PDB file of C-alpha atoms in Angstrom:
ATOM      1  CA  MET L   1      32.184  -2.690   9.307  1.00 66.00           C
ATOM      2  CA  ALA L   2      29.743  -4.022   6.701  1.00 79.00           C
ATOM      3  CA  PRO L   3      29.978  -7.905   6.042  1.00 92.00           C
ATOM      4  CA  LEU L   4      31.653  -9.079   3.046  1.00 96.00           C
ATOM      5  CA  LEU L   5      28.761 -11.343   2.200  1.00 97.00           C
ATOM      6  CA  GLN L   6      25.135 -11.228   3.105  1.00 97.00           C
ATOM      7  CA  LEU L   7      22.378 -13.355   2.383  1.00 97.00           C
ATOM      8  CA  THR L   8      18.889 -12.299   2.934  1.00 97.00           C
ATOM      9  CA  GLY L   9      15.844 -14.653   2.908  1.00 97.00           C
ATOM     10  CA  VAL L  10      17.711 -17.048   0.351  1.00 97.00           C
ATOM     11  CA  SER L  11      15.550 -19.942  -0.612  1.00 97.00           C
ATOM     12  CA  LYS L  12      15.879 -22.796  -3.207  1.00 97.00           C
ATOM     13  CA  SER L  13      13.284 -25.107  -4.278  1.00 96.00           C
ATOM     14  CA  PHE L  14      13.392 -28.136  -6.748  1.00 94.00           C
ATOM     15  CA  GLY L  15       9.866 -28.651  -7.745  1.00 91.00           C
ATOM     16  CA  GLN L  16       7.896 -29.293  -4.484  1.00 90.00           C
ATOM     17  CA  LEU L  17      10.935 -29.754  -2.518  1.00 92.00           C
ATOM     18  CA  ALA L  18      12.305 -26.645  -0.401  1.00 93.00           C
ATOM     19  CA  ALA L  19      15.976 -27.382  -0.065  1.00 95.00           C
ATOM     20  CA  LEU L  20      16.572 -23.776   1.462  1.00 96.00           C
ATOM     21  CA  ASP L  21      13.963 -21.713   3.100  1.00 96.00           C
ATOM     22  CA  GLY L  22      14.470 -18.117   3.986  1.00 96.00           C
ATOM     23  CA  VAL L  23      18.181 -18.214   5.142  1.00 96.00           C
ATOM     24  CA  ASP L  24      19.702 -15.069   6.435  1.00 96.00           C
ATOM     25  CA  MET L  25      23.584 -15.239   6.895  1.00 96.00           C
ATOM     26  CA  GLU L  26      26.597 -13.197   7.063  1.00 96.00           C
ATOM     27  CA  ILE L  27      30.302 -13.563   6.634  1.00 97.00           C
ATOM     28  CA  GLY L  28      32.665 -10.736   7.513  1.00 95.00           C
ATOM     29  CA  GLU L  29      36.029  -9.564   6.242  1.00 94.00           C
ATOM     30  CA  SER L  30      38.923 -12.106   7.075  1.00 94.00           C
ATOM     31  CA  GLU L  31      36.347 -14.178   9.010  1.00 95.00           C
ATOM     32  CA  ALA L  32      36.104 -18.122   8.905  1.00 95.00           C
ATOM     33  CA  VAL L  33      32.536 -19.450   9.304  1.00 96.00           C
ATOM     34  CA  GLY L  34      31.761 -22.945   9.810  1.00 94.00           C
ATOM     35  CA  LEU L  35      28.631 -24.422   8.134  1.00 95.00           C
ATOM     36  CA  ILE L  36      27.212 -27.671   9.606  1.00 93.00           C
ATOM     37  CA  GLY L  37      23.944 -29.595   9.437  1.00 91.00           C
ATOM     38  CA  ASP L  38      22.755 -33.157   8.914  1.00 89.00           C
ATOM     39  CA  ASN L  39      22.430 -34.808   5.501  1.00 87.00           C
ATOM     40  CA  GLY L  40      19.779 -32.980   3.627  1.00 88.00           C
ATOM     41  CA  ALA L  41      19.890 -29.909   5.834  1.00 91.00           C
ATOM     42  CA  GLY L  42      20.682 -27.623   2.719  1.00 93.00           C
ATOM     43  CA  LYS L  43      24.555 -27.088   3.181  1.00 93.00           C
ATOM     44  CA  SER L  44      25.538 -28.158  -0.434  1.00 91.00           C
ATOM     45  CA  THR L  45      22.636 -26.285  -1.883  1.00 94.00           C
ATOM     46  CA  LEU L  46      23.828 -23.119  -0.056  1.00 96.00           C
ATOM     47  CA  VAL L  47      27.344 -23.375  -1.207  1.00 95.00           C
ATOM     48  CA  LYS L  48      26.354 -24.248  -4.964  1.00 94.00           C
ATOM     49  CA  ILE L  49      24.222 -21.035  -4.709  1.00 96.00           C
ATOM     50  CA  LEU L  50      27.165 -19.168  -3.465  1.00 96.00           C
ATOM     51  CA  SER L  51      29.389 -20.645  -6.119  1.00 94.00           C
ATOM     52  CA  GLY L  52      27.005 -19.988  -9.095  1.00 95.00           C
ATOM     53  CA  VAL L  53      25.839 -23.513  -9.731  1.00 94.00           C
ATOM     54  CA  TYR L  54      22.350 -22.852  -8.759  1.00 95.00           C
ATOM     55  CA  PRO L  55      20.451 -19.626  -8.834  1.00 95.00           C
ATOM     56  CA  PRO L  56      18.390 -18.857  -5.697  1.00 96.00           C
ATOM     57  CA  SER L  57      14.657 -19.219  -5.910  1.00 96.00           C
ATOM     58  CA  ALA L  58      14.060 -16.142  -3.699  1.00 96.00           C
ATOM     59  CA  GLY L  59      16.187 -13.817  -1.522  1.00 96.00           C
ATOM     60  CA  THR L  60      19.134 -11.650  -2.219  1.00 97.00           C
ATOM     61  CA  ILE L  61      22.944 -12.002  -1.953  1.00 97.00           C
ATOM     62  CA  THR L  62      25.160  -9.026  -1.431  1.00 96.00           C
ATOM     63  CA  LEU L  63      28.926  -9.099  -1.749  1.00 96.00           C
ATOM     64  CA  ALA L  64      30.972  -6.138  -0.520  1.00 93.00           C
ATOM     65  CA  GLY L  65      27.795  -3.942  -0.450  1.00 92.00           C
ATOM     66  CA  ASP L  66      26.714  -4.857  -4.032  1.00 94.00           C
ATOM     67  CA  GLU L  67      23.762  -7.254  -4.909  1.00 96.00           C
ATOM     68  CA  VAL L  68      25.049 -10.048  -6.939  1.00 96.00           C
ATOM     69  CA  HIS L  69      23.470 -12.676  -9.291  1.00 95.00           C
ATOM     70  CA  PHE L  70      25.580 -15.571 -10.352  1.00 95.00           C
ATOM     71  CA  GLY L  71      24.446 -17.214 -13.644  1.00 92.00           C
ATOM     72  CA  ASN L  72      27.366 -19.752 -13.344  1.00 93.00           C
ATOM     73  CA  PRO L  73      30.558 -20.314 -11.383  1.00 91.00           C
ATOM     74  CA  LEU L  74      32.619 -17.996 -13.775  1.00 91.00           C
ATOM     75  CA  ASP L  75      30.272 -15.136 -12.718  1.00 94.00           C
ATOM     76  CA  ALA L  76      31.019 -15.965  -9.003  1.00 94.00           C
ATOM     77  CA  ARG L  77      34.826 -16.135  -9.793  1.00 91.00           C
ATOM     78  CA  ARG L  78      34.812 -12.835 -11.347  1.00 92.00           C
ATOM     79  CA  THR L  79      33.297 -11.186  -8.208  1.00 94.00           C
ATOM     80  CA  GLY L  80      35.903 -13.027  -6.024  1.00 94.00           C
ATOM     81  CA  VAL L  81      34.120 -16.118  -4.764  1.00 96.00           C
ATOM     82  CA  GLU L  82      36.030 -19.252  -5.455  1.00 92.00           C
ATOM     83  CA  MET L  83      34.986 -22.835  -4.585  1.00 91.00           C
ATOM     84  CA  ILE L  84      37.023 -25.877  -3.622  1.00 87.00           C
ATOM     85  CA  TYR L  85      34.814 -28.995  -4.287  1.00 77.00           C
ATOM     86  CA  GLN L  86      34.887 -32.147  -2.162  1.00 67.00           C
ATOM     87  CA  ASP L  87      35.883 -34.128  -5.239  1.00 64.00           C
ATOM     88  CA  LEU L  88      38.723 -31.481  -5.851  1.00 63.00           C
ATOM     89  CA  ALA L  89      38.276 -31.544  -9.701  1.00 71.00           C
ATOM     90  CA  LEU L  90      41.907 -31.842 -10.473  1.00 84.00           C
ATOM     91  CA  ALA L  91      43.015 -32.920 -13.911  1.00 88.00           C
ATOM     92  CA  GLU L  92      44.567 -36.245 -13.066  1.00 89.00           C
ATOM     93  CA  ASP L  93      46.912 -36.591 -16.003  1.00 92.00           C
ATOM     94  CA  VAL L  94      48.198 -32.998 -15.821  1.00 92.00           C
ATOM     95  CA  ASP L  95      51.066 -31.871 -13.630  1.00 94.00           C
ATOM     96  CA  VAL L  96      50.902 -29.937 -10.344  1.00 94.00           C
ATOM     97  CA  ALA L  97      51.898 -26.649 -12.028  1.00 94.00           C
ATOM     98  CA  GLY L  98      49.313 -27.208 -14.789  1.00 93.00           C
ATOM     99  CA  ASN L  99      46.597 -27.780 -12.273  1.00 92.00           C
ATOM    100  CA  ILE L 100      47.465 -24.701 -10.281  1.00 91.00           C
ATOM    101  CA  PHE L 101      47.146 -22.511 -13.381  1.00 91.00           C
ATOM    102  CA  LEU L 102      44.289 -24.455 -15.057  1.00 85.00           C
ATOM    103  CA  GLY L 103      42.095 -21.827 -16.836  1.00 79.00           C
ATOM    104  CA  ARG L 104      44.580 -19.009 -16.245  1.00 83.00           C
ATOM    105  CA  GLU L 105      47.772 -20.318 -17.887  1.00 87.00           C
ATOM    106  CA  ILE L 106      50.884 -18.163 -18.431  1.00 88.00           C
ATOM    107  CA  ARG L 107      51.434 -17.908 -22.179  1.00 90.00           C
ATOM    108  CA  LYS L 108      54.263 -16.691 -24.410  1.00 88.00           C
ATOM    109  CA  ARG L 109      53.943 -15.251 -27.847  1.00 84.00           C
ATOM    110  CA  PHE L 110      56.338 -15.967 -30.845  1.00 83.00           C
ATOM    111  CA  GLY L 111      55.097 -13.651 -33.550  1.00 80.00           C
ATOM    112  CA  PRO L 112      51.350 -14.826 -34.243  1.00 84.00           C
ATOM    113  CA  ILE L 113      51.950 -17.838 -32.386  1.00 88.00           C
ATOM    114  CA  SER L 114      51.225 -18.294 -28.372  1.00 86.00           C
ATOM    115  CA  TYR L 115      52.047 -21.324 -26.285  1.00 85.00           C
ATOM    116  CA  LEU L 116      52.107 -22.393 -22.900  1.00 87.00           C
ATOM    117  CA  ASP L 117      54.948 -20.997 -20.743  1.00 90.00           C
ATOM    118  CA  ARG L 118      55.596 -24.011 -18.729  1.00 91.00           C
ATOM    119  CA  ASP L 119      58.813 -22.974 -17.213  1.00 92.00           C
ATOM    120  CA  SER L 120      57.345 -19.847 -15.808  1.00 93.00           C
ATOM    121  CA  MET L 121      54.224 -21.798 -14.366  1.00 92.00           C
ATOM    122  CA  ALA L 122      56.518 -24.383 -12.699  1.00 94.00           C
ATOM    123  CA  ILE L 123      58.499 -21.505 -11.140  1.00 94.00           C
ATOM    124  CA  GLU L 124      55.516 -19.482  -9.906  1.00 92.00           C
ATOM    125  CA  ALA L 125      53.738 -22.657  -8.778  1.00 93.00           C
ATOM    126  CA  ALA L 126      56.810 -23.791  -6.756  1.00 93.00           C
ATOM    127  CA  ARG L 127      57.159 -20.088  -5.278  1.00 91.00           C
ATOM    128  CA  MET L 128      53.146 -20.391  -4.125  1.00 87.00           C
ATOM    129  CA  LEU L 129      53.543 -23.818  -2.656  1.00 89.00           C
ATOM    130  CA  ALA L 130      56.415 -22.909  -0.772  1.00 87.00           C
ATOM    131  CA  GLU L 131      54.828 -19.668   0.575  1.00 81.00           C
ATOM    132  CA  LEU L 132      52.003 -22.016   1.762  1.00 79.00           C
ATOM    133  CA  GLY L 133      54.232 -24.494   3.273  1.00 79.00           C
ATOM    134  CA  ILE L 134      53.361 -27.315   0.945  1.00 82.00           C
ATOM    135  CA  ASP L 135      56.003 -29.694   0.021  1.00 84.00           C
ATOM    136  CA  VAL L 136      54.749 -31.094  -3.462  1.00 89.00           C
ATOM    137  CA  GLU L 137      56.920 -31.316  -6.710  1.00 92.00           C
ATOM    138  CA  THR L 138      55.395 -29.124  -9.468  1.00 94.00           C
ATOM    139  CA  ASP L 139      56.134 -31.754 -12.145  1.00 93.00           C
ATOM    140  CA  ARG L 140      54.381 -34.679 -10.619  1.00 94.00           C
ATOM    141  CA  GLU L 141      50.934 -35.439 -12.362  1.00 93.00           C
ATOM    142  CA  ALA L 142      47.976 -34.969 -10.176  1.00 91.00           C
ATOM    143  CA  GLY L 143      46.823 -38.576 -10.418  1.00 90.00           C
ATOM    144  CA  THR L 144      50.161 -39.723  -8.529  1.00 92.00           C
ATOM    145  CA  LEU L 145      49.241 -37.457  -5.423  1.00 89.00           C
ATOM    146  CA  SER L 146      47.611 -38.435  -2.341  1.00 83.00           C
ATOM    147  CA  GLY L 147      44.446 -37.140  -1.191  1.00 79.00           C
ATOM    148  CA  GLY L 148      46.027 -34.703   1.185  1.00 79.00           C
ATOM    149  CA  GLU L 149      48.644 -33.520  -1.479  1.00 84.00           C
ATOM    150  CA  LYS L 150      45.750 -33.093  -3.850  1.00 86.00           C
ATOM    151  CA  GLN L 151      43.750 -30.833  -1.438  1.00 82.00           C
ATOM    152  CA  MET L 152      46.788 -28.621  -1.032  1.00 84.00           C
ATOM    153  CA  VAL L 153      47.043 -28.225  -4.682  1.00 89.00           C
ATOM    154  CA  ALA L 154      43.509 -27.373  -4.849  1.00 87.00           C
ATOM    155  CA  VAL L 155      43.832 -24.663  -2.239  1.00 85.00           C
ATOM    156  CA  ALA L 156      46.807 -23.283  -4.229  1.00 86.00           C
ATOM    157  CA  ARG L 157      44.715 -23.110  -7.513  1.00 87.00           C
ATOM    158  CA  ALA L 158      41.933 -21.433  -5.890  1.00 86.00           C
ATOM    159  CA  LEU L 159      44.409 -18.633  -4.542  1.00 84.00           C
ATOM    160  CA  GLN L 160      45.515 -18.116  -8.114  1.00 82.00           C
ATOM    161  CA  PHE L 161      42.174 -16.401  -8.574  1.00 83.00           C
ATOM    162  CA  GLU L 162      42.817 -14.031  -5.649  1.00 86.00           C
ATOM    163  CA  PRO L 163      39.488 -14.773  -4.019  1.00 92.00           C
ATOM    164  CA  ARG L 164      37.698 -12.468  -1.387  1.00 94.00           C
ATOM    165  CA  LEU L 165      35.669 -15.665  -0.363  1.00 96.00           C
ATOM    166  CA  LEU L 166      36.794 -19.198  -0.365  1.00 95.00           C
ATOM    167  CA  LEU L 167      34.144 -21.880   0.000  1.00 95.00           C
ATOM    168  CA  MET L 168      35.477 -25.120   1.172  1.00 92.00           C
ATOM    169  CA  ASP L 169      33.284 -28.367   0.898  1.00 88.00           C
ATOM    170  CA  GLU L 170      34.410 -31.099   3.426  1.00 85.00           C
ATOM    171  CA  PRO L 171      38.151 -30.265   2.821  1.00 83.00           C
ATOM    172  CA  THR L 172      39.382 -32.580   5.635  1.00 80.00           C
ATOM    173  CA  ALA L 173      37.194 -35.556   4.849  1.00 77.00           C
ATOM    174  CA  ALA L 174      39.815 -37.752   3.224  1.00 71.00           C
ATOM    175  CA  LEU L 175      42.889 -36.445   4.997  1.00 77.00           C
ATOM    176  CA  SER L 176      45.046 -37.965   7.534  1.00 79.00           C
ATOM    177  CA  ALA L 177      45.433 -36.179  11.087  1.00 82.00           C
ATOM    178  CA  GLU L 178      48.830 -34.655   9.766  1.00 81.00           C
ATOM    179  CA  LYS L 179      47.408 -33.321   6.627  1.00 79.00           C
ATOM    180  CA  ILE L 180      44.278 -31.984   8.468  1.00 83.00           C
ATOM    181  CA  LYS L 181      46.671 -29.914  10.733  1.00 84.00           C
ATOM    182  CA  VAL L 182      48.433 -28.540   7.617  1.00 82.00           C
ATOM    183  CA  LEU L 183      45.041 -27.670   6.035  1.00 83.00           C
ATOM    184  CA  LEU L 184      43.846 -25.946   9.120  1.00 87.00           C
ATOM    185  CA  GLY L 185      46.865 -24.025   9.288  1.00 86.00           C
ATOM    186  CA  LEU L 186      46.351 -22.785   5.851  1.00 85.00           C
ATOM    187  CA  VAL L 187      42.921 -21.620   6.692  1.00 87.00           C
ATOM    188  CA  GLU L 188      44.324 -19.411   9.453  1.00 89.00           C
ATOM    189  CA  GLY L 189      46.983 -18.115   7.118  1.00 87.00           C
ATOM    190  CA  LEU L 190      44.292 -17.192   4.574  1.00 88.00           C
ATOM    191  CA  LYS L 191      42.407 -15.376   7.307  1.00 91.00           C
ATOM    192  CA  GLU L 192      45.548 -13.316   7.931  1.00 90.00           C
ATOM    193  CA  ARG L 193      45.874 -12.591   4.023  1.00 88.00           C
ATOM    194  CA  GLY L 194      42.464 -11.139   4.085  1.00 91.00           C
ATOM    195  CA  VAL L 195      40.382 -13.961   2.708  1.00 94.00           C
ATOM    196  CA  SER L 196      37.046 -14.822   4.112  1.00 96.00           C
ATOM    197  CA  ILE L 197      36.109 -18.581   4.306  1.00 96.00           C
ATOM    198  CA  LEU L 198      32.955 -20.584   4.601  1.00 96.00           C
ATOM    199  CA  LEU L 199      34.051 -24.209   5.642  1.00 94.00           C
ATOM    200  CA  VAL L 200      31.401 -26.893   5.410  1.00 93.00           C
ATOM    201  CA  SER L 201      32.562 -29.731   7.529  1.00 88.00           C
ATOM    202  CA  HIS L 202      30.981 -32.694   9.685  1.00 85.00           C
ATOM    203  CA  ARG L 203      34.123 -32.701  11.872  1.00 84.00           C
ATOM    204  CA  PHE L 204      33.355 -30.378  14.652  1.00 85.00           C
ATOM    205  CA  THR L 205      36.892 -30.245  16.064  1.00 86.00           C
ATOM    206  CA  ASP L 206      38.010 -28.752  12.569  1.00 86.00           C
ATOM    207  CA  ILE L 207      35.341 -26.060  12.752  1.00 88.00           C
ATOM    208  CA  LEU L 208      36.317 -25.356  16.338  1.00 87.00           C
ATOM    209  CA  HIS L 209      39.958 -24.950  15.684  1.00 86.00           C
ATOM    210  CA  VAL L 210      39.745 -22.377  12.803  1.00 90.00           C
ATOM    211  CA  CYS L 211      36.196 -20.740  12.724  1.00 93.00           C
ATOM    212  CA  ASP L 212      35.110 -17.590  14.195  1.00 94.00           C
ATOM    213  CA  ARG L 213      31.368 -18.616  14.029  1.00 94.00           C
ATOM    214  CA  VAL L 214      29.197 -21.465  13.198  1.00 94.00           C
ATOM    215  CA  VAL L 215      25.917 -21.466  11.418  1.00 95.00           C
ATOM    216  CA  VAL L 216      23.810 -24.449  11.707  1.00 94.00           C
ATOM    217  CA  LEU L 217      21.098 -25.526   9.085  1.00 94.00           C
ATOM    218  CA  ARG L 218      18.283 -28.029   9.844  1.00 93.00           C
ATOM    219  CA  GLN L 219      15.769 -28.887   7.297  1.00 92.00           C
ATOM    220  CA  GLY L 220      16.679 -26.026   4.905  1.00 94.00           C
ATOM    221  CA  LYS L 221      16.348 -23.402   7.627  1.00 94.00           C
ATOM    222  CA  LEU L 222      18.847 -21.526   9.725  1.00 94.00           C
ATOM    223  CA  ALA L 223      18.655 -23.483  13.174  1.00 92.00           C
ATOM    224  CA  GLY L 224      21.168 -21.048  14.914  1.00 90.00           C
ATOM    225  CA  GLU L 225      24.461 -19.751  15.141  1.00 92.00           C
ATOM    226  CA  LEU L 226      27.166 -19.526  17.891  1.00 90.00           C
ATOM    227  CA  VAL L 227      30.647 -18.521  18.684  1.00 91.00           C
ATOM    228  CA  PRO L 228      33.102 -21.227  19.572  1.00 87.00           C
ATOM    229  CA  ASP L 229      34.230 -21.359  23.163  1.00 82.00           C
ATOM    230  CA  ALA L 230      37.786 -22.224  23.134  1.00 74.00           C
ATOM    231  CA  GLN L 231      37.535 -22.599  27.152  1.00 78.00           C
ATOM    232  CA  ALA L 232      34.801 -25.078  26.836  1.00 80.00           C
ATOM    233  CA  PRO L 233      34.924 -26.907  23.533  1.00 79.00           C
ATOM    234  CA  GLU L 234      32.744 -29.828  24.573  1.00 83.00           C
ATOM    235  CA  HIS L 235      29.954 -27.482  25.638  1.00 83.00           C
ATOM    236  CA  THR L 236      30.250 -25.776  22.116  1.00 85.00           C
ATOM    237  CA  MET L 237      30.070 -29.380  20.397  1.00 85.00           C
ATOM    238  CA  ALA L 238      27.015 -30.132  22.470  1.00 87.00           C
ATOM    239  CA  LEU L 239      25.184 -27.043  21.433  1.00 87.00           C
ATOM    240  CA  MET L 240      26.077 -27.434  17.718  1.00 88.00           C
ATOM    241  CA  ALA L 241      24.555 -31.169  18.083  1.00 86.00           C
ATOM    242  CA  GLU L 242      21.536 -29.802  19.627  1.00 87.00           C
ATOM    243  CA  TYR L 243      20.893 -27.112  17.068  1.00 88.00           C
ATOM    244  CA  MET L 244      21.437 -29.853  14.323  1.00 87.00           C
ATOM    245  CA  THR L 245      18.988 -32.288  15.893  1.00 84.00           C
ATOM    246  CA  GLY L 246      16.426 -29.422  17.434  1.00 76.00           C
ATOM    247  CA  GLU L 247      16.672 -31.236  20.700  1.00 59.00           C
ATOM    248  CA  MET L 248      17.718 -28.255  22.996  1.00 51.00           C
ATOM    249  CA  LEU L 249      18.935 -28.227  26.424  1.00 44.00           C
ATOM    250  CA  GLY L 250      16.074 -28.607  28.899  1.00 44.00           C
ATOM    251  CA  SER L 251      13.575 -29.531  26.081  1.00 42.00           C
ATOM    252  CA  ALA L 252      13.040 -33.133  27.302  1.00 36.00           C
TER     253      ALA L 252
END
């Protein structure tokens, strides 16, 4: 089966600085791929290209067999690519239901006048949260939520756009151990629903728990990729660290 997403020779330069240099990568249907690398490795640049924030300087991006060119995040969203940013970008003074439907509000018409159908949004938001196993009241303002609750609302909002590919940037960075477990369970559920995921994280244990493959960037280049070994997680984590640093086994 052809991959859902394919990057071929993707590069990005900012003046004389090459943030990405000829990266090739694939993500399959219903596959979760982990993306790791040290600070400055190019992870953020790569996800910003995929989410339409930056255009690549060179290379091609193919989604479901068609070459795509994103001029902005809306272009990416229209093709089924959705991004959950590390800062979540929730409207703090808007309630949970309003945030989930932000940019896709349900409206009613009364003659020539249209207005927000808050009741329908609250009912639909509650149904979606329950389906995801998230226990958050839909009438609470986002500013009153914990970091973990905000992350769950951000996931629910992303799913409103029915993505084929979900990009997650450090989704567990500010979460408690309990909320991390819930979020990783959501990732497993999304794969079962046919959503492909690119998970950027510095937490190796999170990646090993849910990702089918791991891609490693170093200094803007693809340093390697591997399939996690559930029987020997310590060996897999050691290999990930070695790819990140360039100090491979037996290279001393």
